Coordinates of C-alpha atoms and ligand atoms in Angstrom, one line a residue:
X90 CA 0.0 0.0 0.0
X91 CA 1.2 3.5 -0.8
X92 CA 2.1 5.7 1.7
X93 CA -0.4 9.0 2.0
X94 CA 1.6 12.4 1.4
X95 CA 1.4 14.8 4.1
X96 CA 1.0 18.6 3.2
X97 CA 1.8 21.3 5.1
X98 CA 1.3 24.8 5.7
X99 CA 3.3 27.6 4.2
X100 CA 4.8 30.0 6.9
X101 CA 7.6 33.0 5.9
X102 CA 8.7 30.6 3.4
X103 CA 8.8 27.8 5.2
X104 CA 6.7 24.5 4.8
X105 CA 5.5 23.7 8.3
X106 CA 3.3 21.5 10.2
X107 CA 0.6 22.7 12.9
X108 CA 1.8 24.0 15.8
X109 CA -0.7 21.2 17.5
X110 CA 0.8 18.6 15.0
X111 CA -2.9 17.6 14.3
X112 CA -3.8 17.0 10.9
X113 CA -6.6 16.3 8.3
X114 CA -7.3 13.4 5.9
X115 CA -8.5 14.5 2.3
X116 CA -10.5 11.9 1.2
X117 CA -11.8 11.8 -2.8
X118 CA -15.7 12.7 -2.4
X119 CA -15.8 9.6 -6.1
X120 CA -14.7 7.3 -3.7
X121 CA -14.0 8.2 -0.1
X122 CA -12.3 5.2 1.0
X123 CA -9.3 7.1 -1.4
X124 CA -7.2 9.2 1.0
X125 CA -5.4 11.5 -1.1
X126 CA -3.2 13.1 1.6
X127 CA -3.0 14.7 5.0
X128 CA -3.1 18.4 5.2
X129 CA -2.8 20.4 8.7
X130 CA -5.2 21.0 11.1
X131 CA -4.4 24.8 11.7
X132 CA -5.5 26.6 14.7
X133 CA -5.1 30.8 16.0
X134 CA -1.5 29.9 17.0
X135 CA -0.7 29.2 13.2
X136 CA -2.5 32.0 11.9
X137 CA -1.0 34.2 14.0
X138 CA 2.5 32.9 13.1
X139 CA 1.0 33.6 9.4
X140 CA -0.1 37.0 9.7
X141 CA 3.2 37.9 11.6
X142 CA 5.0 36.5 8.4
X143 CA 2.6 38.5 6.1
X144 CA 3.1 41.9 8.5
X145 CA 6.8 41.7 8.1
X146 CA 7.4 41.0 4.3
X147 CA 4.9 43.9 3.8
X148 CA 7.9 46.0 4.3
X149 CA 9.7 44.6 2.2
X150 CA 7.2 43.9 -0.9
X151 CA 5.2 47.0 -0.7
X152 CA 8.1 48.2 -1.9
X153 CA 9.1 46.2 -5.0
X154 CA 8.0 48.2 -8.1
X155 CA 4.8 46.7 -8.9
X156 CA 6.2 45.8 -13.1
X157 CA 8.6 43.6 -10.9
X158 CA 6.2 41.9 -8.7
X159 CA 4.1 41.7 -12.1
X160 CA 7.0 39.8 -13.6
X161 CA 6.9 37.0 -10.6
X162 CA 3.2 36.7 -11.6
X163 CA 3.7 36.5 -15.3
X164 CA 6.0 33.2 -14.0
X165 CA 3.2 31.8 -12.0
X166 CA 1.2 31.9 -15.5
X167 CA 3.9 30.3 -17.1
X168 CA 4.5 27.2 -14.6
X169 CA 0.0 26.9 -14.2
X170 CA 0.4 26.3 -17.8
X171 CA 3.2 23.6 -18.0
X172 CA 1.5 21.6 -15.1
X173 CA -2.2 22.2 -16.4
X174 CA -2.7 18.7 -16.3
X175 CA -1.1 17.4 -13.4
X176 CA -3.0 19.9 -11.2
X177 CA -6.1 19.3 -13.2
X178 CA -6.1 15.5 -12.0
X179 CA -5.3 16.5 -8.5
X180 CA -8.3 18.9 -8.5
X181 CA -11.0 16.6 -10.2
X182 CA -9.4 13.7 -7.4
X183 CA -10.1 15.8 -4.1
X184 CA -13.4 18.0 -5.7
X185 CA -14.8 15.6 -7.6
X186 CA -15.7 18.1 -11.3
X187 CA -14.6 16.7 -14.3
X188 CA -11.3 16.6 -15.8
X189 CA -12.7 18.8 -18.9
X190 CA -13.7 21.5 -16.1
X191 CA -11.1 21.1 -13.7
X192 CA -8.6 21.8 -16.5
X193 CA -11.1 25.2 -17.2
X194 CA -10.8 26.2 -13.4
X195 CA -6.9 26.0 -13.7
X196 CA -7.5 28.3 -16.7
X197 CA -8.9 30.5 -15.1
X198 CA -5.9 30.3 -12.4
X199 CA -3.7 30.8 -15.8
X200 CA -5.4 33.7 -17.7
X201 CA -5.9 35.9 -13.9
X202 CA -2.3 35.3 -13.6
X203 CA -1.7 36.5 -16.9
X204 CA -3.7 39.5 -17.1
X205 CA -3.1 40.6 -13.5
X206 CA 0.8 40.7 -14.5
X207 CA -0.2 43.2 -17.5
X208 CA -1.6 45.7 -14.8
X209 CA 1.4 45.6 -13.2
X210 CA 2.7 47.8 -15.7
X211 CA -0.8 50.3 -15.7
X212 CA -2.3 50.3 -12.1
X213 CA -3.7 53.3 -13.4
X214 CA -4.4 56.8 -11.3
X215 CA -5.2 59.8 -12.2
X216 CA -3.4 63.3 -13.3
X217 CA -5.9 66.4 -13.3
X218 CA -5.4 70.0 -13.7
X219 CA -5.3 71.8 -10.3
X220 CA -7.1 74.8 -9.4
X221 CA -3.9 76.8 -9.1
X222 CA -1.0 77.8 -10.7
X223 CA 1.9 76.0 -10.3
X224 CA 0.8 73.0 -8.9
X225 CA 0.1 69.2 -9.7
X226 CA -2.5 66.7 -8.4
X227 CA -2.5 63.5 -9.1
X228 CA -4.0 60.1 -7.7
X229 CA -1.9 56.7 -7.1
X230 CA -3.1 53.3 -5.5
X231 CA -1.7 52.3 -2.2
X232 CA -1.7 48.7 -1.1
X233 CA -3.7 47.9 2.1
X234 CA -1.3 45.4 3.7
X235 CA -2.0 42.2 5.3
X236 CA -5.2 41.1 3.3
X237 CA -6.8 37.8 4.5
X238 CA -8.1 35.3 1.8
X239 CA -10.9 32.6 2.8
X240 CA -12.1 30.3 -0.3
X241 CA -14.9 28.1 -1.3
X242 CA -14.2 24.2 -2.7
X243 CA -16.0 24.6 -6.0
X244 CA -13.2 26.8 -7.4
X245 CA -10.8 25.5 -5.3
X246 CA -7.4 27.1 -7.5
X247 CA -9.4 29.2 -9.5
X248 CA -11.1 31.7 -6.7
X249 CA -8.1 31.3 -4.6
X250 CA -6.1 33.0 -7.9
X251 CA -8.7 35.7 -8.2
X252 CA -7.9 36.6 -4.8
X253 CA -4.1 36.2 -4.5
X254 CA -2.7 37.6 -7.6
X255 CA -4.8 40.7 -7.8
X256 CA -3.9 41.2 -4.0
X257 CA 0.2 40.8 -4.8
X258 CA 0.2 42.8 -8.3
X259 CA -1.1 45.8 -5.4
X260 CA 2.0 45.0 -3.2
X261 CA 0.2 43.5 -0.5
X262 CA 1.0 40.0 1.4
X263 CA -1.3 37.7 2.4
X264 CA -2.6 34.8 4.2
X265 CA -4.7 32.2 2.8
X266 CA -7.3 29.4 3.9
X267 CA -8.6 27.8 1.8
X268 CA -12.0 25.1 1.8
X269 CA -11.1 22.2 4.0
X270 CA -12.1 19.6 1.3
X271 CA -10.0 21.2 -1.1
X272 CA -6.7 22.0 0.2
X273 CA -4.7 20.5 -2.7
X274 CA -5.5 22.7 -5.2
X275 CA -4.8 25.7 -3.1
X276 CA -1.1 24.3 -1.8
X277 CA -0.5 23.7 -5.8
X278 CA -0.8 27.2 -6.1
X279 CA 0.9 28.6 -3.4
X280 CA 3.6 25.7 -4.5
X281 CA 3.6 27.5 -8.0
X282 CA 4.0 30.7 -6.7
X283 CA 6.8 29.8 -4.0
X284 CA 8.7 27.9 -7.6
X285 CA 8.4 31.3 -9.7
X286 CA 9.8 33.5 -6.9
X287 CA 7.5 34.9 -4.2
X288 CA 9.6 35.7 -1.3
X289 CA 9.4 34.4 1.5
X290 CA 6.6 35.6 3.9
X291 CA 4.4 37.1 0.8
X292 CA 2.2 34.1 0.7
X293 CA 1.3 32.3 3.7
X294 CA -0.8 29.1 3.5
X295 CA -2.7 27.9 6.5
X296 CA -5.0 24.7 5.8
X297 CA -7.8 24.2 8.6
X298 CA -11.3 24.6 9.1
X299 CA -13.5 28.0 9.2
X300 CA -13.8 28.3 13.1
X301 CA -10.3 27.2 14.2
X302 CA -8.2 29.2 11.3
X303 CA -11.1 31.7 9.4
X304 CA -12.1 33.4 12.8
X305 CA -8.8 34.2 14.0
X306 CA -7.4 35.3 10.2
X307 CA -10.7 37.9 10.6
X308 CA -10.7 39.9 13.6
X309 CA -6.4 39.9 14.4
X310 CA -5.5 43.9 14.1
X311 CA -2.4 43.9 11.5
X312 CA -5.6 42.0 8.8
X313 CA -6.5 45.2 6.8
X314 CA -8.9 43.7 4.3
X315 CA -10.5 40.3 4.5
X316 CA -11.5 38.6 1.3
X317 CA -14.2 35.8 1.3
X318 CA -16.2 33.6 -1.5
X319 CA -18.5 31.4 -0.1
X320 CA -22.0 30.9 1.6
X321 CA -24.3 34.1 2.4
X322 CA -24.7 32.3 5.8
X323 CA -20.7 32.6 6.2
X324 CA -20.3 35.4 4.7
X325 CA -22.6 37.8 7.2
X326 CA -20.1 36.2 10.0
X327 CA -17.5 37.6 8.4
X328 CA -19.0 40.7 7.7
X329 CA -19.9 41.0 11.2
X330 CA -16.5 40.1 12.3
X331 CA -15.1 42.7 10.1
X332 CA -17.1 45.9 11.3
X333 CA -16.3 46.3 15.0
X334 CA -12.4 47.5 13.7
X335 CA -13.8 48.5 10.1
X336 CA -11.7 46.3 8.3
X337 CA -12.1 46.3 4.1
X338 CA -14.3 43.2 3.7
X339 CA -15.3 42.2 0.5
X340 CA -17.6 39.0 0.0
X341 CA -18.9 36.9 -2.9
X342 CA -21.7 34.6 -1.7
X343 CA -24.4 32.3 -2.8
X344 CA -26.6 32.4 -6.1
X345 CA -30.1 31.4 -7.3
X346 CA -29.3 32.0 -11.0
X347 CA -31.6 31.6 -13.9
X348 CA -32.3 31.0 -17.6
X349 CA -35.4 32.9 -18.8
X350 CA -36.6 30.2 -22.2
X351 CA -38.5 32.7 -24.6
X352 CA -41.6 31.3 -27.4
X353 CA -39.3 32.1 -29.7
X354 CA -35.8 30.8 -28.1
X355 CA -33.8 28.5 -30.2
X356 CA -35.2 25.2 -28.4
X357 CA -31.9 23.4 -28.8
X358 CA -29.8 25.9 -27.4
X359 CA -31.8 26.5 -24.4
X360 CA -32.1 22.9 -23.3
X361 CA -28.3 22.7 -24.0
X362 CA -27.5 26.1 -21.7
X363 CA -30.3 24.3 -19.0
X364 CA -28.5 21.0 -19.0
X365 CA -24.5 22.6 -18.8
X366 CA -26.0 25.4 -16.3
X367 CA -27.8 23.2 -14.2
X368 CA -25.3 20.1 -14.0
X369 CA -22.2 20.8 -14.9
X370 CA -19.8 20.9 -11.8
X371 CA -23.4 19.1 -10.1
X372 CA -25.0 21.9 -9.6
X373 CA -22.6 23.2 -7.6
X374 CA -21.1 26.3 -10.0
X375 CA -21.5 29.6 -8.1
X376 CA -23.5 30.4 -11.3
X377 CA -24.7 27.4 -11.6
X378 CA -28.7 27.7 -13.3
X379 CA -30.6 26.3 -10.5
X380 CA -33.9 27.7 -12.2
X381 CA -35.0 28.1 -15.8
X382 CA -38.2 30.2 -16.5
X383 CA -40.3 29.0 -19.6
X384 CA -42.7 30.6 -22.1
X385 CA -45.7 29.0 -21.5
X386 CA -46.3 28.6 -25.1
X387 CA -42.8 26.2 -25.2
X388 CA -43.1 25.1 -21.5
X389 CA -43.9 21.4 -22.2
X390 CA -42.0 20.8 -25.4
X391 CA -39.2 22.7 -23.2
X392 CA -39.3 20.1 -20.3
X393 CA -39.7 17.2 -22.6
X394 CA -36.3 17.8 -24.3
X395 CA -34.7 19.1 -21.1
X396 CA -35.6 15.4 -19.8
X397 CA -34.5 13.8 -22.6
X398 CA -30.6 15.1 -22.5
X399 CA -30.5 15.1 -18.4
X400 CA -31.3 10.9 -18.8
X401 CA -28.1 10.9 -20.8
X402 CA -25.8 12.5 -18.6
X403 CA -23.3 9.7 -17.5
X404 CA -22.7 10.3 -13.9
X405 CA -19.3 8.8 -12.4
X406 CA -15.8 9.3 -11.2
X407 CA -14.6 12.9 -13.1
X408 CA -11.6 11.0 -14.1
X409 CA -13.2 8.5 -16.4
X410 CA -13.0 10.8 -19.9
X411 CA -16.9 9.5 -20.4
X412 CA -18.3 10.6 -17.8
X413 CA -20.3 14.2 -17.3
X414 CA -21.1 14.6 -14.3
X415 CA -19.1 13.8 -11.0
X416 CA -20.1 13.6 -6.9
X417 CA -21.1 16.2 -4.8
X418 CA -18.5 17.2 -2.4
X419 CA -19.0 15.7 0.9
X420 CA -21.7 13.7 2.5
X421 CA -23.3 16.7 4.2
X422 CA -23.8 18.3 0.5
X423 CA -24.9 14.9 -0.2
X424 CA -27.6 15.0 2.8
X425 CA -28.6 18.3 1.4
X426 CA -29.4 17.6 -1.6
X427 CA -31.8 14.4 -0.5
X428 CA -33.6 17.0 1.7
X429 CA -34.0 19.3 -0.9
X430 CA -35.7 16.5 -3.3
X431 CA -37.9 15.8 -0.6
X432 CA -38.9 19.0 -0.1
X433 CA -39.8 19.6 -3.5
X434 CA -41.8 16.7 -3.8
X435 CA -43.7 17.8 -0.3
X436 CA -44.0 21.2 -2.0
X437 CA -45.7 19.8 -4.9
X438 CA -43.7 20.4 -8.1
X439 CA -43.9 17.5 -9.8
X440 CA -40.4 14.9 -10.0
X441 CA -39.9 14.7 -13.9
X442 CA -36.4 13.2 -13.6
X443 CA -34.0 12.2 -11.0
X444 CA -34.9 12.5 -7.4
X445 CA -32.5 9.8 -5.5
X446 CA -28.5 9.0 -4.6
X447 CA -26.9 6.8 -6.3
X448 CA -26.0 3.9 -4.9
X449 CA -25.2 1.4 -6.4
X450 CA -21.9 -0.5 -7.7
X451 CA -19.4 1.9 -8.3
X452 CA -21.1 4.6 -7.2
X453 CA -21.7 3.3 -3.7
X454 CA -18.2 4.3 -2.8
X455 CA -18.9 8.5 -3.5
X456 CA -21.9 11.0 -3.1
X457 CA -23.4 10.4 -6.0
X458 CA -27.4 12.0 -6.8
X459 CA -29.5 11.7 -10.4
X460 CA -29.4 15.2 -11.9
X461 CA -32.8 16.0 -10.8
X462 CA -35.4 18.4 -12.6
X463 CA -38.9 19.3 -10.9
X464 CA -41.5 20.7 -13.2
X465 CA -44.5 23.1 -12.3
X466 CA -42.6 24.9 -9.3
X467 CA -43.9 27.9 -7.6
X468 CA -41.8 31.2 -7.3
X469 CA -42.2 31.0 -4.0
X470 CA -41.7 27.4 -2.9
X471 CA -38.2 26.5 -1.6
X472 CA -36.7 24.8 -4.3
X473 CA -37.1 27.9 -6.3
X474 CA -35.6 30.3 -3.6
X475 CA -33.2 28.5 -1.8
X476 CA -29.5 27.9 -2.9
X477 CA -29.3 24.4 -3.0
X478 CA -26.0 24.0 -4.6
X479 CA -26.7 20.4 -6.1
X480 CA -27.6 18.8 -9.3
X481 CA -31.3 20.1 -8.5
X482 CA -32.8 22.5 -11.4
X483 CA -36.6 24.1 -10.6
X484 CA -38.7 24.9 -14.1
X485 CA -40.9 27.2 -14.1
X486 CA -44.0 28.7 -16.2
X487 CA -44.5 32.3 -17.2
X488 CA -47.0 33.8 -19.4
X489 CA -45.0 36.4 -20.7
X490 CA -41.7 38.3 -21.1
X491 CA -42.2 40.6 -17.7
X492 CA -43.6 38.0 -15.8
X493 CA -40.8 35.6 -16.3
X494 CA -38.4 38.7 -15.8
X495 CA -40.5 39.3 -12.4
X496 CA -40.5 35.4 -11.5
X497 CA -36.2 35.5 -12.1
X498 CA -36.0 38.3 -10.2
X499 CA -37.9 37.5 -7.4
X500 CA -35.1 35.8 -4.9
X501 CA -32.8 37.1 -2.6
X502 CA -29.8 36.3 -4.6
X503 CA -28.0 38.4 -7.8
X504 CA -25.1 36.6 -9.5
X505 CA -26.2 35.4 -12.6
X506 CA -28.8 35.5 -15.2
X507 CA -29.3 34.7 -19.0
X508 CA -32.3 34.5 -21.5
X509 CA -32.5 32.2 -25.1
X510 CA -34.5 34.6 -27.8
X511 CA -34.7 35.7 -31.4
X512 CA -35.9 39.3 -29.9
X513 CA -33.3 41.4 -29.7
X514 CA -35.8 44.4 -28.1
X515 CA -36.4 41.5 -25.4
X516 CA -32.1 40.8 -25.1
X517 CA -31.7 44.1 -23.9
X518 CA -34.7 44.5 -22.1
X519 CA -33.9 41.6 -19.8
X520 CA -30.4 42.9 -19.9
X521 CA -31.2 45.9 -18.5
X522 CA -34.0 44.8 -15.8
X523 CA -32.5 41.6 -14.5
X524 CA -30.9 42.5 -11.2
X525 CA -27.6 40.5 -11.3
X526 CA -24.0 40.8 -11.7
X527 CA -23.6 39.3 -14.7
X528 CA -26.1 38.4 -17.9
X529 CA -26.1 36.4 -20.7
X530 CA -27.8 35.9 -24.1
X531 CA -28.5 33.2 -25.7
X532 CA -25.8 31.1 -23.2
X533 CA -25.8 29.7 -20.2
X534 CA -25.5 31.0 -17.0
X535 CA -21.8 30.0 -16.6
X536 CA -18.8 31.0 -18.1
X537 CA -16.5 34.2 -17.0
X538 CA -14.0 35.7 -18.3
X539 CA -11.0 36.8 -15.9
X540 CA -10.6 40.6 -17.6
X541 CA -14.2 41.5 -16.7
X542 CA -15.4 42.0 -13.7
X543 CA -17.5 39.5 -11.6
X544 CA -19.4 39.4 -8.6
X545 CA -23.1 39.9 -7.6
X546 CA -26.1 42.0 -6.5
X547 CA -28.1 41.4 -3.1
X548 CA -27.2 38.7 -0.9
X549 CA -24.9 37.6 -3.5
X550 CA -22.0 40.2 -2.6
X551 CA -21.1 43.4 -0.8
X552 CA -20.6 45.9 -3.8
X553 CA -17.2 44.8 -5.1
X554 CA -16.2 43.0 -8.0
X555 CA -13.7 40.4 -8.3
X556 CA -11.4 39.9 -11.5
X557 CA -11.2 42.7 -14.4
X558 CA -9.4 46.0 -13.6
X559 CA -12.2 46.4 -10.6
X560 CA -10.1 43.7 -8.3
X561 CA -7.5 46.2 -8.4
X562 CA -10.6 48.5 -5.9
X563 CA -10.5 45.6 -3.9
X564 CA -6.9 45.4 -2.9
X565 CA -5.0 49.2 -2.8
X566 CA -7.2 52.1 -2.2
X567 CA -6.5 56.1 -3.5
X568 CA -4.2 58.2 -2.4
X569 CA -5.0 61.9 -3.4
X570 CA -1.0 64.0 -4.1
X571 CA -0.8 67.6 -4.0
X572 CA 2.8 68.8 -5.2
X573 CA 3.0 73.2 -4.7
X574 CA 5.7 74.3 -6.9
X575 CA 4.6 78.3 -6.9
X576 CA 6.2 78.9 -3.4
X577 CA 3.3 80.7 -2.2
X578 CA 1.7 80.8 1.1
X579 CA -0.8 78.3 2.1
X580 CA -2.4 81.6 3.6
X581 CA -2.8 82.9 0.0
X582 CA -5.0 79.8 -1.0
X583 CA -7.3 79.4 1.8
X584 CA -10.3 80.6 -0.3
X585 CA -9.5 77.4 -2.3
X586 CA -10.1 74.8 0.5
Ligands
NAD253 P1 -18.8 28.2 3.1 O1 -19.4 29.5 3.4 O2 -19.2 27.0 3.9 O3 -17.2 28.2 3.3 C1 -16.4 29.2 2.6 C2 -15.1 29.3 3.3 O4 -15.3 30.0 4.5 C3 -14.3 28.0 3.6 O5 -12.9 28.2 3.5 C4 -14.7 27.8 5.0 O6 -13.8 27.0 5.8 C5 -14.7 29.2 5.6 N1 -15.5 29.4 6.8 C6 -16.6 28.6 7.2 N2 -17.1 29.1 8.4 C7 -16.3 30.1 8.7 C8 -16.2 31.0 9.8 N3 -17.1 30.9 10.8 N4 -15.3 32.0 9.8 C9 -14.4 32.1 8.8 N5 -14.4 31.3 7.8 C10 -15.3 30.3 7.7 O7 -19.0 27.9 1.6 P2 -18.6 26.6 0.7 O8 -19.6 25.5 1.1 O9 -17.2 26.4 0.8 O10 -18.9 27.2 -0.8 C11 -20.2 27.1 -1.3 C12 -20.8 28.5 -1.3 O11 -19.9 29.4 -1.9 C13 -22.1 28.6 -2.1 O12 -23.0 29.4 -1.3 C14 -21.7 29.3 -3.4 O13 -22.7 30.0 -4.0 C15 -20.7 30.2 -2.9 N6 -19.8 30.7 -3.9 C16 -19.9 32.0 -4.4 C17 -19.2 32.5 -5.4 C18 -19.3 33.9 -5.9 O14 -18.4 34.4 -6.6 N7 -20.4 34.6 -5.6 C19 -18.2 31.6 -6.0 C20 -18.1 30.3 -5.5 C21 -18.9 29.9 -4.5

């Protein structure tokens, strides 16, 4: 029998175990008698040792010129690429996706890497004409310091990049913690970054669970900003956690996304988008389309062929190159999602595929559940409200275009949205009326690119967009520069104040 690898954390350039030598088992959620590795279980003595790390290479790397630190970055792009693969495997084997989309999430690690190192050499301010002679004003970015980085497991190197690169391109250092069922991906990152030339103390990785590592990375006083992607639940504890010392908090949280189907939608296309957005990942994309809002006039043709392709999804182990959909992550997800089929049936939508675990041969050793799609659900019932974040998708009717706009509208979420028509009057009126952070036409509900900005409205987020040139907000804020050259008194300008 093969010996498991044990992982450790990454302090001031150092890989280190736990201060209380405990550790945790990561266990492949296709198969959880696999155990992948051990990874440390972290507590507040590690984290401070982290953020101590972080506070003293701030001095150092707020300091590098920022087309320098841009060119370590470029490097990290340049090794992603080389061990696309490798990682890819590693990520589908402890998160379960498969391989086709856990070699898109390190993409998405690839192209932020990429792109961030290009703004290295902008980080755009301003220069403006002053109101007096003989002098200049001007605006730069400042990096905030130690920035804390808490991720999700669906993204598990993808969200962590979005975080970290934009966070070092702005000069500051930081600690990370990422998901505890997806460690892996996170320590090939910070492994990455450590190979192309991070100094020591830049990056800090502490593995661990939310309570014992995300509590004390949140309210020590050298954190300046503290940057989390995960569940609205979480993320109001961290908001909460954040405001007594009015720390920078920004916060990417849970979705209820949707696919508005129009009478004159391209059938095809729409039941593609719906099968993609609703089971790709299993449900379990941040933008994942957990509800899809049909014309009335093409609501049963709609279902029918929806039906139809959702029977032929091949669910397995991610690694197998024939299969399309993976397991959920963890047997609590897995207990979720059972809950939320009952419920749906006690709500009365009506079961049209799916509906159980799966549980048997193979498939007996993961969390395995049918993509499931309920027909004739209720705006208001749960299933059509609640985040599930499991191969679960809600249809429902609408008798025209504003009612099906009011019907996607109508939850407490805002990430993503997209619509299948012919109408382009009706493209951009949806366009302009859905209230979400990003839209599509005629595509699914999934699917971002890293040089535009992304995040959500309502309980999805807090105001600030991740990737694009808007991460940049995120991590340095303005300075305003006044430089006098005229020699005059400051008495002589007072009127100006
Ligand atoms: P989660 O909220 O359970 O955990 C997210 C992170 O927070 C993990 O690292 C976790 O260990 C940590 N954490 C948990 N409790 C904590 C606490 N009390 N203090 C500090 N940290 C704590 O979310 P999850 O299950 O990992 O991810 C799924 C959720 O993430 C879904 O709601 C999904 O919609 C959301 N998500 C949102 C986006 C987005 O961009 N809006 C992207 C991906 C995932």
């Amino acid at each position: 029998m093969s010996r498991v690898p044990e992982f450790r954390n990454f302090i001031n350039g150092e890989w280190t175990t736990s201060c209380s030598g405990a550790t945790i088992e990561n266990r492949n959620p296709a198969d959880r008698s696999q155990v992948l590795g051990v990874f440390q279980k972290s507590g507040a003595q590690d984290v401070l040792k982290a953020i101590e790390a972080a506070g003293e290479a701030y001095k150092r790397w707020r300091l590098v010129p920022a087309p320098r630190r841009a060119e370590i970055l470029f490097r990290v792009a340049e090794i992603l690429v080389r061990r696309k693969e490798e990682f890819a495997r590693d990520m589908t084997q402890e998160m379960g996706k498969v391989l086709a989309e856990t070699r898109g999430d390190v993409q998405e690690a690839i192209d932020m890497s990429y792109f961030t190192a290009g703004e290295g050499r902008r980080l755009y301010g301003q220069t403006t004409p002053a109101e007096l002679p003989n002098k200049f004003a001007m605006s730069v970015r400042s990096p905030l310091g130690v920035c804390s980085l808490i991720t999700p497991w669906n993204f598990p190197m993808a969200i962590p990049s979005w975080k970290l690169i934009p966070a070092l391109v702005c000069g500051n250092t930081v600690v990370l913690k990422p998901a505890t069922d997806t460690p892996h991906s996170a320590y090939n990152l910070v492994k990455t970054c450590e190979e192309a030339g991070i100094p020591g103390g830049v990056i800090n990785l502490v593995t661990g669970s939310g309570a014992e590592v995300g509590t004390p990375m949140m309210t020590h006083p050298e954190v300046k900003l503290v940057s989390f992607t995960g569940s609205t639940e979480t993320g109001k504890t961290v908001s909460e956690a954040c405001a007594p010392a009015f720390k920078h908090c920004n916060l990417e949280m849970g979705g209820k996304n949707v696919i508005i189907v129009m009478d004159d939608a391209k059938l095809d296309l729409a039941v593609e988008g719906a099968v993609w957005g609703g089971f790709g990942t299993s449900g379990q994309r941040c933008t994942a389309a957990s509800r899809v809002v049909v014309h009335k006039k093409v609501y049963n043709q709609f279902i029918d062929r929806f039906a139809t392709q959702t029977r032929l999804l091949r669910v397995g182990n991610g690694l197998d190159p024939n299969v399309d959909m993976g397991p959920v992550i963890n047997e609590s997800q897995l207990k979720t999602v059972i809950n939320y089929a009952e419920i749906g049936k006690s709500e009365g939508a009506r079961l049209v595929c799916g509906g159980n675990p799966l549980q048997k041969g193979e498939l007996a050793k993961g969390f395995f559940h049918e993509p499931t799609i309920f027909s004739d659900v209720a705006p208001k019932m749960r299933i059509a409200q609640e985040e599930i974040f499991g191969p679960i998708v809600s249809v429902l009717p609408a008798n025209d275009f504003e009612e099906a706009v009011e019907i996607a509208n109508d939850v407490k979420y805002g990430l993503s949205a997209a619509i299948y028509t012919q109408d382009i009057n009706r493209a951009f009126a949806a366009m302009r009326d859905m209230v979400t952070g990003i839209f599509y036409v005629n595509s699914s509900t999934i699917g971002a690119e890293v040089h535009l900005p992304f995040g959500g409205t309502k309980q999805t987020g807090n105001g600030h967009r991740e990737a694009g040139i808007q991460a940049l907000d995120i991590f340095s804020e303005w300075k305003s520069i006044y430089v006098d050259y005229s020699g005059r008194l400051q008495k002589a300008q007072i009127d100006h104040d």
